[in-house]
mmCIF file of C-alpha atoms in Angstrom:
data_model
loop_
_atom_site.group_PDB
_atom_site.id
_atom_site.type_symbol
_atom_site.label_atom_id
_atom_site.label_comp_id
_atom_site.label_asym_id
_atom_site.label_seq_id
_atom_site.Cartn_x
_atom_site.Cartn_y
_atom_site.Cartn_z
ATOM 1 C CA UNK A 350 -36.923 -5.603 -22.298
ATOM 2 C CA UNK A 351 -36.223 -8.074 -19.595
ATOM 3 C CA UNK A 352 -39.354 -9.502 -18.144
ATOM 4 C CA UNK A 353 -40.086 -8.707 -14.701
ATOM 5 C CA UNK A 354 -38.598 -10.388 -12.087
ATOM 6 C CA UNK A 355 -39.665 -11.876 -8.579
ATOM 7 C CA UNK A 356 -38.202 -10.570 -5.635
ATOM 8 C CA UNK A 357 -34.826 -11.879 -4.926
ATOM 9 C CA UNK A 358 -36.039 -12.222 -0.693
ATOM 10 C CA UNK A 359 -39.278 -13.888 -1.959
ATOM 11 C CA UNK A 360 -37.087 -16.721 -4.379
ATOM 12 C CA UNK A 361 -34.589 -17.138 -1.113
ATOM 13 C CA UNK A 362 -37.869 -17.856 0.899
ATOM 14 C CA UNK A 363 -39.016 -20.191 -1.588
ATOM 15 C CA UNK A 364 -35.985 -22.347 -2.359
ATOM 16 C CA UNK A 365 -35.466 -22.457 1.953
ATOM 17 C CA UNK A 366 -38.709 -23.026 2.824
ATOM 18 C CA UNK A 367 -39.037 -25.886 0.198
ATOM 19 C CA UNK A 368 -35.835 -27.311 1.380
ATOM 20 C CA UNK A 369 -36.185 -27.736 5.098
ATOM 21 C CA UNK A 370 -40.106 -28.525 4.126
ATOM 22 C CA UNK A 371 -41.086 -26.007 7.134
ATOM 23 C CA UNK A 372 -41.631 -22.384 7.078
ATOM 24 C CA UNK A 373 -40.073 -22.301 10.618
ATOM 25 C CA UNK A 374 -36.901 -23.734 10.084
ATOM 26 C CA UNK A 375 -36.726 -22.040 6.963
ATOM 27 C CA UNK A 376 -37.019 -18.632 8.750
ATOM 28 C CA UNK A 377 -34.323 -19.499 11.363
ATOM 29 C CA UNK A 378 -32.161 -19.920 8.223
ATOM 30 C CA UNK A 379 -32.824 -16.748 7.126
ATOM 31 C CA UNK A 380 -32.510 -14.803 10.346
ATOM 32 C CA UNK A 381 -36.646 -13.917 10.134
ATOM 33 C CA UNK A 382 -39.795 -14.437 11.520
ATOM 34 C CA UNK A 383 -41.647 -17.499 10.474
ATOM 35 C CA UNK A 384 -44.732 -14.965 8.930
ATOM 36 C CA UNK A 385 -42.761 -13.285 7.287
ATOM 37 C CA UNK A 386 -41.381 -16.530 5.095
ATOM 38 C CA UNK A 387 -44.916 -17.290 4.688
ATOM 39 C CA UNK A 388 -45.908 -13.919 3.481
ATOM 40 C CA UNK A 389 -42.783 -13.723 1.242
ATOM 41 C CA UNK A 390 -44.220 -17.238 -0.019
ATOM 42 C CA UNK A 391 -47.816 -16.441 -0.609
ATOM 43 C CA UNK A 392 -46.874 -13.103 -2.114
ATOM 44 C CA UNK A 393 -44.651 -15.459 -4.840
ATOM 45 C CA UNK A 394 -47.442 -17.566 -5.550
ATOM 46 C CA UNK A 395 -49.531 -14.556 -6.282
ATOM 47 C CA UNK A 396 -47.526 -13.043 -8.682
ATOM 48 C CA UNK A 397 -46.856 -16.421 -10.307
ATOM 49 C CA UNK A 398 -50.705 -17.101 -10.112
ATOM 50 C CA UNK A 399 -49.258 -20.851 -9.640
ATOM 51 C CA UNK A 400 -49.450 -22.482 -5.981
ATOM 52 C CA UNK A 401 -46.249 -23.950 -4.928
ATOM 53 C CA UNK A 402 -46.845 -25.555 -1.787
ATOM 54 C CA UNK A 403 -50.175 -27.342 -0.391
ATOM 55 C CA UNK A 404 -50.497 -27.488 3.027
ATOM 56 C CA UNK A 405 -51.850 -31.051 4.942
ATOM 57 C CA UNK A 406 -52.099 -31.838 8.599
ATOM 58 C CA UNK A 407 -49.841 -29.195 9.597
ATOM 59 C CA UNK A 408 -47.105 -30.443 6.595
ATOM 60 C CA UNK A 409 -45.530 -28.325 4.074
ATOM 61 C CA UNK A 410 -45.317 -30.673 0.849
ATOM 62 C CA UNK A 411 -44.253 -29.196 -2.605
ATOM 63 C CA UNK A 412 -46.266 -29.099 -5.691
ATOM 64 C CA UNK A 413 -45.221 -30.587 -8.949
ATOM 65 C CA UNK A 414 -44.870 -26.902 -10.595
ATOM 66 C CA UNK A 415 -43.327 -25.938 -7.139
ATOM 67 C CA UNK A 416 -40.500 -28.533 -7.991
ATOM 68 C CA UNK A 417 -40.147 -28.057 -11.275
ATOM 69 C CA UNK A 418 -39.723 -24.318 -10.502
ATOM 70 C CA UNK A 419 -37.325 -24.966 -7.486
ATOM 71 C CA UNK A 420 -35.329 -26.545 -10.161
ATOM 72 C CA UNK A 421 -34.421 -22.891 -11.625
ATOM 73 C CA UNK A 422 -34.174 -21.239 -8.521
ATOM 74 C CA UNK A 423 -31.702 -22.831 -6.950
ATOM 75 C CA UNK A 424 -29.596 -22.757 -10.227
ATOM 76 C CA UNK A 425 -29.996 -19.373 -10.114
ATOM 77 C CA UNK A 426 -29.126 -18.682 -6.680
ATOM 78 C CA UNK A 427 -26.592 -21.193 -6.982
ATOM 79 C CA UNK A 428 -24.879 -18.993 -9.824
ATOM 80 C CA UNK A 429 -25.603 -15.718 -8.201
ATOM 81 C CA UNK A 430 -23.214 -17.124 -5.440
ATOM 82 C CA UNK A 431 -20.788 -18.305 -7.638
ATOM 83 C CA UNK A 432 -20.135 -15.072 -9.685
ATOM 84 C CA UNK A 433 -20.279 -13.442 -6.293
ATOM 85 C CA UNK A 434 -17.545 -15.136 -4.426
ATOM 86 C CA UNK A 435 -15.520 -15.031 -7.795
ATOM 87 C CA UNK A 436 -16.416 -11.040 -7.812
ATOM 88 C CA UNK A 437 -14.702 -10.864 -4.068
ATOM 89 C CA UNK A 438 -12.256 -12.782 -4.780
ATOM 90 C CA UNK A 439 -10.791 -10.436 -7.730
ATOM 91 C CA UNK A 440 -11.206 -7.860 -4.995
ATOM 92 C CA UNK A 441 -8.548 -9.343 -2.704
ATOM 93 C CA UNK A 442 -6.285 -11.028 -5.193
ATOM 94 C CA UNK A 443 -5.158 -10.807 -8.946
ATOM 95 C CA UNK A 444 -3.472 -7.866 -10.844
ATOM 96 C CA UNK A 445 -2.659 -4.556 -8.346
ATOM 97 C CA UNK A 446 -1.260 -1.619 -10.725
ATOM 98 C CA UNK A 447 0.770 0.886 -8.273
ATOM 99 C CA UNK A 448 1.821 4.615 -9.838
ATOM 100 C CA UNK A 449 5.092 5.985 -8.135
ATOM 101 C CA UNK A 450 7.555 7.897 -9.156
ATOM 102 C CA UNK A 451 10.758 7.029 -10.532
ATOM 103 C CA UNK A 452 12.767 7.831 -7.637
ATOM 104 C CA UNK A 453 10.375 6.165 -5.293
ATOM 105 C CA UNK A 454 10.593 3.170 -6.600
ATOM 106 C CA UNK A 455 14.096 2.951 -7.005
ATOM 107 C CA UNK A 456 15.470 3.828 -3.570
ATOM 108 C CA UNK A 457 12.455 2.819 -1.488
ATOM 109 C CA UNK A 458 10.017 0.178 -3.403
ATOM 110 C CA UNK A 459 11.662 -1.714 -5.542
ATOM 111 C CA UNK A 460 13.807 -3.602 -2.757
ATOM 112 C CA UNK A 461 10.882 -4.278 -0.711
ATOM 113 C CA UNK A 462 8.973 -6.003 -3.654
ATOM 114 C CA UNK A 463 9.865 -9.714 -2.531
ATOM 115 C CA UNK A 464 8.915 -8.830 0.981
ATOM 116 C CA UNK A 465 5.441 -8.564 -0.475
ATOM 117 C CA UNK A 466 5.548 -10.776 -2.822
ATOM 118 C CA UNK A 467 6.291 -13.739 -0.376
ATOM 119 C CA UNK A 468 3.618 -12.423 2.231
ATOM 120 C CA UNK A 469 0.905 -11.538 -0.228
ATOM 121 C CA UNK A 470 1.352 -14.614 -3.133
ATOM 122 C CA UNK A 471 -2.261 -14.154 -5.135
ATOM 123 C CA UNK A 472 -1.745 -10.444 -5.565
ATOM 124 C CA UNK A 473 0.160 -9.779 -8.955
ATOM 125 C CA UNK A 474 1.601 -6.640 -8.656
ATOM 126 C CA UNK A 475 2.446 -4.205 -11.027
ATOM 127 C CA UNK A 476 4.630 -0.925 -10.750
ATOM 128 C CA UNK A 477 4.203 2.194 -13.351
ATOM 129 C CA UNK A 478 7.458 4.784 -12.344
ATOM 130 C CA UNK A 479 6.201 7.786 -13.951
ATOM 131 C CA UNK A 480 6.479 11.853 -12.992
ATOM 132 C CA UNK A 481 3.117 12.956 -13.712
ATOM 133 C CA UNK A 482 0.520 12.480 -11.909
ATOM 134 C CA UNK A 483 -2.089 9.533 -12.457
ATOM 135 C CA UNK A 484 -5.336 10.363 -13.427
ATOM 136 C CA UNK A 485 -7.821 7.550 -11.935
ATOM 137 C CA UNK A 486 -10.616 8.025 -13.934
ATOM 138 C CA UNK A 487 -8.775 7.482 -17.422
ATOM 139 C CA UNK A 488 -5.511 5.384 -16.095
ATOM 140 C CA UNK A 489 -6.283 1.686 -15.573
ATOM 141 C CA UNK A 490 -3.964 2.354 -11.796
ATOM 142 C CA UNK A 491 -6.053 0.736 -8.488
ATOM 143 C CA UNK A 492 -3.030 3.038 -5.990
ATOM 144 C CA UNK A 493 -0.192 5.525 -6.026
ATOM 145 C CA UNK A 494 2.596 6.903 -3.630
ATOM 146 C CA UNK A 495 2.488 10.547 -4.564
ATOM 147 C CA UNK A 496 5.309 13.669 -3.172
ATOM 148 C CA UNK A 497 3.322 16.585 -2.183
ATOM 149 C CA UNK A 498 1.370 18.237 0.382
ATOM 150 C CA UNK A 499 -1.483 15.660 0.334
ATOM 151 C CA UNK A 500 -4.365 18.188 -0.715
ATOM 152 C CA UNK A 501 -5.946 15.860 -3.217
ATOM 153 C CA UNK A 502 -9.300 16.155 -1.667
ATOM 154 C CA UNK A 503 -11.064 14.250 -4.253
ATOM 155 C CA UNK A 504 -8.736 10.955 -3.384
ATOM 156 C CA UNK A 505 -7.926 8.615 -0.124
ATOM 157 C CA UNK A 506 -4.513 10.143 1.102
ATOM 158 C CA UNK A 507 -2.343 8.484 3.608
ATOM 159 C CA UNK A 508 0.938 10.057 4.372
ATOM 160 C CA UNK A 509 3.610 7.381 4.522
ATOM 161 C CA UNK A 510 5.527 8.883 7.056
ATOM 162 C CA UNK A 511 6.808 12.838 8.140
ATOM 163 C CA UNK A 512 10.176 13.494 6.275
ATOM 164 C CA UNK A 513 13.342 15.418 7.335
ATOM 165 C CA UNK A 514 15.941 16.765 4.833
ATOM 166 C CA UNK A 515 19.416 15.879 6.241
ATOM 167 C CA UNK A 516 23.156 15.115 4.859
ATOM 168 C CA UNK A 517 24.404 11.743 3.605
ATOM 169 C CA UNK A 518 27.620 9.961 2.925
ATOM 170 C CA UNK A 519 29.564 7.004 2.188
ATOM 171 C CA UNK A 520 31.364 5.257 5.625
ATOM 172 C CA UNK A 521 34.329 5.069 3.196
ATOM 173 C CA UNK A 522 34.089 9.020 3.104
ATOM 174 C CA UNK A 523 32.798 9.720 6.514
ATOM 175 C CA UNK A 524 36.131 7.059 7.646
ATOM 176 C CA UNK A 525 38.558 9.659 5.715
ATOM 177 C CA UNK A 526 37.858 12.178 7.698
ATOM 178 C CA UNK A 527 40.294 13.661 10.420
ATOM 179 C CA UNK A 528 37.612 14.332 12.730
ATOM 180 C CA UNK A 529 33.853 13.641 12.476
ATOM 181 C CA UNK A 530 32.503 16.761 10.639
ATOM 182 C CA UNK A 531 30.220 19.160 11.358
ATOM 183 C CA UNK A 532 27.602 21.363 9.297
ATOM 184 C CA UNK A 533 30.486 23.958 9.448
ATOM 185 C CA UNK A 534 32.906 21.711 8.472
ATOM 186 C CA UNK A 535 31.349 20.553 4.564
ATOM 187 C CA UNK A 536 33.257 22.732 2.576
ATOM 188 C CA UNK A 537 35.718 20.523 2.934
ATOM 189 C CA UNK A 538 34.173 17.414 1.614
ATOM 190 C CA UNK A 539 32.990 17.602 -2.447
ATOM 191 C CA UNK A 540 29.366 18.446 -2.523
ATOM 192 C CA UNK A 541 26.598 16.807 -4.577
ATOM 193 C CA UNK A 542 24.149 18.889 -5.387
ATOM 194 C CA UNK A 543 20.104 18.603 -6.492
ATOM 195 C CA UNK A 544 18.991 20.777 -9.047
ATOM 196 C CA UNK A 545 21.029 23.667 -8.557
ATOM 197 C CA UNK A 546 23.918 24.597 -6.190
ATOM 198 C CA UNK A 547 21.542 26.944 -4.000
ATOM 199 C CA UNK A 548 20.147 23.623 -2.104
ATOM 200 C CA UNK A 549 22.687 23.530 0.280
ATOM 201 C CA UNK A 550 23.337 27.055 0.882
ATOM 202 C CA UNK A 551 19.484 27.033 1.929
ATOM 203 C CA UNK A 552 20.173 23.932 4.285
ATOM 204 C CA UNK A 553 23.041 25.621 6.101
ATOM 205 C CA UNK A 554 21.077 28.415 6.370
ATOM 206 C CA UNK A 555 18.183 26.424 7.848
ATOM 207 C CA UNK A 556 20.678 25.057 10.271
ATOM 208 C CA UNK A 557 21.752 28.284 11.638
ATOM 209 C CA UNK A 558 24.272 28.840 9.515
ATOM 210 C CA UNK A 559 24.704 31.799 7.186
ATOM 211 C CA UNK A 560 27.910 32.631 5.649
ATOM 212 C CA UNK A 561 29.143 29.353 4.390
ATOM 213 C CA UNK A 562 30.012 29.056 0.488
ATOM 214 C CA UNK A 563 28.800 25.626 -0.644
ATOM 215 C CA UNK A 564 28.199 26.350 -4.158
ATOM 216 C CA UNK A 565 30.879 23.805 -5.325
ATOM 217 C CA UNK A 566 30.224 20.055 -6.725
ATOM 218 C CA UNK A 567 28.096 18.559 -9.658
ATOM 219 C CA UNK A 568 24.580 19.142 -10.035
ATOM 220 C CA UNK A 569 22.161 16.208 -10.559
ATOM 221 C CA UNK A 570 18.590 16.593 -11.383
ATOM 222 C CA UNK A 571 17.564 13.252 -10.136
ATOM 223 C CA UNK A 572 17.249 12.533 -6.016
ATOM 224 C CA UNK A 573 18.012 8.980 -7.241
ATOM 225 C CA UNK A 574 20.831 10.001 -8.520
ATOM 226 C CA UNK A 575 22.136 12.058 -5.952
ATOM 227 C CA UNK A 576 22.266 8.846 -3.314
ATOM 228 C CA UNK A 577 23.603 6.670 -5.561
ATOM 229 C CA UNK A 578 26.788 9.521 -6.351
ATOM 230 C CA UNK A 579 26.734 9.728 -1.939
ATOM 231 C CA UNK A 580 26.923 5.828 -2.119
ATOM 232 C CA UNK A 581 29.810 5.530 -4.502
ATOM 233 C CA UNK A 582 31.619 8.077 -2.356
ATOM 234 C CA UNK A 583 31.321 10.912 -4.795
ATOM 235 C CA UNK A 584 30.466 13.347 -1.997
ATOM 236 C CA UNK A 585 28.068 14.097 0.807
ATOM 237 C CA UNK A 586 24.494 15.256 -0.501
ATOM 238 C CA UNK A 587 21.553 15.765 0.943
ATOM 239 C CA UNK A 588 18.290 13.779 0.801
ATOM 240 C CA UNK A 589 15.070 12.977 2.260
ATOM 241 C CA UNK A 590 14.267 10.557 5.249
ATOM 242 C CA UNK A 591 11.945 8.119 2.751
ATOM 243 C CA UNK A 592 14.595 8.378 -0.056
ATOM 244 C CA UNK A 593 17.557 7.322 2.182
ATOM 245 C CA UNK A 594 15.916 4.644 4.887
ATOM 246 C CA UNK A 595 16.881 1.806 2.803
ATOM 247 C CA UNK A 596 20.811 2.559 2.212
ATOM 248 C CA UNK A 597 20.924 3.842 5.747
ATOM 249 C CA UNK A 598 19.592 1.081 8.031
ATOM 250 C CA UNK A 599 21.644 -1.159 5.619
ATOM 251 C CA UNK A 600 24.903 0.712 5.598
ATOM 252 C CA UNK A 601 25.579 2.030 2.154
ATOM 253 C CA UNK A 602 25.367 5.449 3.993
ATOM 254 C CA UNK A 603 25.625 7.060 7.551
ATOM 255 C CA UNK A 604 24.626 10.516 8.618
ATOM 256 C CA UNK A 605 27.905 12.309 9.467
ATOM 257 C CA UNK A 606 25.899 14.637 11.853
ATOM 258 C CA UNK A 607 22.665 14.740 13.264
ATOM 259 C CA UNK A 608 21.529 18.096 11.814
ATOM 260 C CA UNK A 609 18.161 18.086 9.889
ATOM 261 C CA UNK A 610 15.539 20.229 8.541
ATOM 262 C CA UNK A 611 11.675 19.417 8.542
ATOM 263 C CA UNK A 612 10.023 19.265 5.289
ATOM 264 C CA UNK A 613 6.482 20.258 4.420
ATOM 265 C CA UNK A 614 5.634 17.531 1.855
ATOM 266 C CA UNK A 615 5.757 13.875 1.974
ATOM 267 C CA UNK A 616 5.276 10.933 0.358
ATOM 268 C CA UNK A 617 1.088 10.388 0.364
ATOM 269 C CA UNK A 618 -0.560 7.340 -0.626
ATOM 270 C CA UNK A 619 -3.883 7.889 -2.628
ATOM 271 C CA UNK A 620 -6.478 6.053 -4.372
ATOM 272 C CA UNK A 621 -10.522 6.844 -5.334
ATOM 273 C CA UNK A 622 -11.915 6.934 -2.084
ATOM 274 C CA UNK A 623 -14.969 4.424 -3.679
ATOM 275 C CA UNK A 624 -11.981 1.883 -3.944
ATOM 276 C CA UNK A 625 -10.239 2.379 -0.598
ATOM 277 C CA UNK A 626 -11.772 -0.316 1.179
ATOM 278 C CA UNK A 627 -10.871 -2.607 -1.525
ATOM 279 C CA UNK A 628 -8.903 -5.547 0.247
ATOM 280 C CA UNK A 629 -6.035 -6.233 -2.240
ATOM 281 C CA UNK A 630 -5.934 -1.911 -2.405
ATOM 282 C CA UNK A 631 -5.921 -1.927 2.023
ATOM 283 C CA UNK A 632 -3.363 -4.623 1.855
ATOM 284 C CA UNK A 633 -1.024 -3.125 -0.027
ATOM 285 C CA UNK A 634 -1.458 0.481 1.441
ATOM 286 C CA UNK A 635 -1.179 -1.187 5.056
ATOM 287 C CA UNK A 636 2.203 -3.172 3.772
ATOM 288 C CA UNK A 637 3.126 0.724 2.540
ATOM 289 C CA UNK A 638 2.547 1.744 6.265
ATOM 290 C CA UNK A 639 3.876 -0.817 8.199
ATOM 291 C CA UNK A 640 6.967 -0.586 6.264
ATOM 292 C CA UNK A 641 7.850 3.236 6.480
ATOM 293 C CA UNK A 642 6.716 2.775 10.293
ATOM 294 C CA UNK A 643 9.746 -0.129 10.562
ATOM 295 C CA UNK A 644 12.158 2.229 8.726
ATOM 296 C CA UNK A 645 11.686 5.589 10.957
ATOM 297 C CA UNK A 646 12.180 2.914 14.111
ATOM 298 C CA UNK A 647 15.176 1.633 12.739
ATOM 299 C CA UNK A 648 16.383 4.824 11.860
ATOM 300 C CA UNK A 649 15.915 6.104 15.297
ATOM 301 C CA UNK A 650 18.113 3.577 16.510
ATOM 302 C CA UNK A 651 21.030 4.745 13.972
ATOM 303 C CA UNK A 652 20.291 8.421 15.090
ATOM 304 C CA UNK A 653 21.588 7.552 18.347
ATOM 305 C CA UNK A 654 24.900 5.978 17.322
ATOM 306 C CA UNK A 655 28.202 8.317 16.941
ATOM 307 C CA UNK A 656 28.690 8.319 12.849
ATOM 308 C CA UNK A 657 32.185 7.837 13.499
ATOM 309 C CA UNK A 658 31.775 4.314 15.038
ATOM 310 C CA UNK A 659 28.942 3.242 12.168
ATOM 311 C CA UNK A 660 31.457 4.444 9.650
ATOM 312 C CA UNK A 661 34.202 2.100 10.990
ATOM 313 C CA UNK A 662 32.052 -0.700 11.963
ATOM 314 C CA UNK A 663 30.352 -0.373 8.344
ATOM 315 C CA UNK A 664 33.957 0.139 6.533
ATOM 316 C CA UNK A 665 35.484 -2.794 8.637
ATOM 317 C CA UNK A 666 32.451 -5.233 7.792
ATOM 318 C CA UNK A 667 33.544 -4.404 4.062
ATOM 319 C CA UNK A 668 37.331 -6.326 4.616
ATOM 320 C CA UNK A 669 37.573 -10.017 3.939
ATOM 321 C CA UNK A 670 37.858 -11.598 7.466
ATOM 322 C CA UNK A 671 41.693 -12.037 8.817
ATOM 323 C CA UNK A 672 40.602 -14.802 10.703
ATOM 324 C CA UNK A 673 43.033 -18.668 10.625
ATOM 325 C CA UNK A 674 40.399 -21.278 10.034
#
């Protein structure tokens, strides 16, 4: 058994008090009264049954076993302070493991990654794409972006931002077009589809519109996969704000009309709640949030330009420049 130990207050009194030489000084280190150094002191010397200070003409002079004892407590306190400050500093730096899933990652994270990297240098980052959920108590995972309807009430959840489902396409597409379409007007583009051809016969119908027949066009079973086909000019498809922001805002794909639905579940992001406050864990989840916040204001800004004239400026930008030098 380890043998019992002095009071860590009464060693910190100690090692001050023989420092400065004065109780009183050695208090207004400590942010206490000048008794209660002294009492912290005495109460030391009791359990020790060994005096460590003598005290002549008002002067606070060391013994010999007080110095040979101040000798281990500072190297002590010295390497309590030391492991500390390493402890925090593993806290705010080192290896981060983030769970997403594989769509996630690929149409939102994984471009962002030297953003963070060059902003956040002593956190080492790592990224698990998986489609089950992480378990935190068995995984070795400090945060995850989860889809769903954030009831995870043992967790810290964090919704990245509200979503809207609405339809996507290539300029290249969108610049074929005789006129700019409406929701009425997709059964004459080819249709990508997710899952199963019934998603956008529910969207129309969301819309306000109930008789159309848009049960045409490939099915993919990957949201991923279902931009990328939009991007290569494949079709129009449908797809979440969070999933699209990124080709979007940088022009692989334009909204052809404004028309959206609102969607129940988002992207969350979650950790233990005993690990929230953890600073490398806050400073990724506020990098998280600040960029989804920069995405919905840039894609406000799109929103408000005709599709037509971001299809043409986008296709035009695509043309090796005609200019003499």
């Amino acid at each position: 058994m380890r043998p019992h130990l002095p009071p860590l207050n009464a060693l910190k009194a100690f090692e001050a008090a023989a420092r400065h030489e004065s109780f009183t000084r050695a208090a207004e280190e400590l942010c206490v009264t000048q008794g209660a150094v002294s009492h912290q002191v005495k109460a030391l010397e009791t359990q020790l049954a060994i005096k460590l200070f003598s005290r002549e003409r008002q002067r606070l002079i060391i013994t010999e076993a007080g110095r040979d004892y101040l000798t281990v407590v500072r190297d002590a306190l010295d390497r309590i302070a030391a492991g500390t400050e390493r402890l925090l500093q593993r806290q705010s730096t080192g290896v981060l493991t983030v769970s997403t899933s594989p769509d996630f990652a690929a149409k939102w994270l994984v471009h962002r990654l030297g953003h963070f990297a060059e902003a956040h240098s002593g956190i080492d980052l790592r990224v698990s794409a998986t489609l089950h959920h992480v378990d935190f108590a068995r995984e070795d995972v400090d945060l995850a972006v989860r889809h769903g309807d954030g009831d995870w009430p043992s967790l810290e959840c964090v919704r990245l931002c509200t979503e809207r489902l609405f339809a996507v396409c290539s300029p290249k597409l969108l610049s074929t077009a005789r006129r700019s379409p409406g929701p009425r007007d997709i059964l004459r583009l080819p249709l990508i589809h997710l899952d199963s051809r019934s998603d956008w016969t529910n969207w129309l119908r969301g819309v306000g519109i109930d008789t159309a027949d848009a049960t045409h066009g490939p099915v993919l079973n990957r949201a991923s996969m279902v931009i990328d086909a939009a991007i290569n000019g494949q079709g129009i498809a449908l797809a979440r704000t969070t999933l699209a922001a990124w080709d979007l805002i940088n022009g692989r794909l334009v909204l052809p009309f404004p028309e959206s639905m609102p969607l129940s579940k988002a992207y969350w992001v979650v950790c233990p709640k005993a690990s929230a406050a953890v600073p490398k864990i806050a400073t990724f989840r506020d990098w998280l949030l600040a960029e989804a916040a920069a995405d919905l204001r840039q894609l406000k800004r799109l929103a408000r330009e005709p599709a037509s004239k971001k299809a043409t400026r986008t296709h035009r930008s695509d043309r090796p420049s005609q200019r003499k030098p």
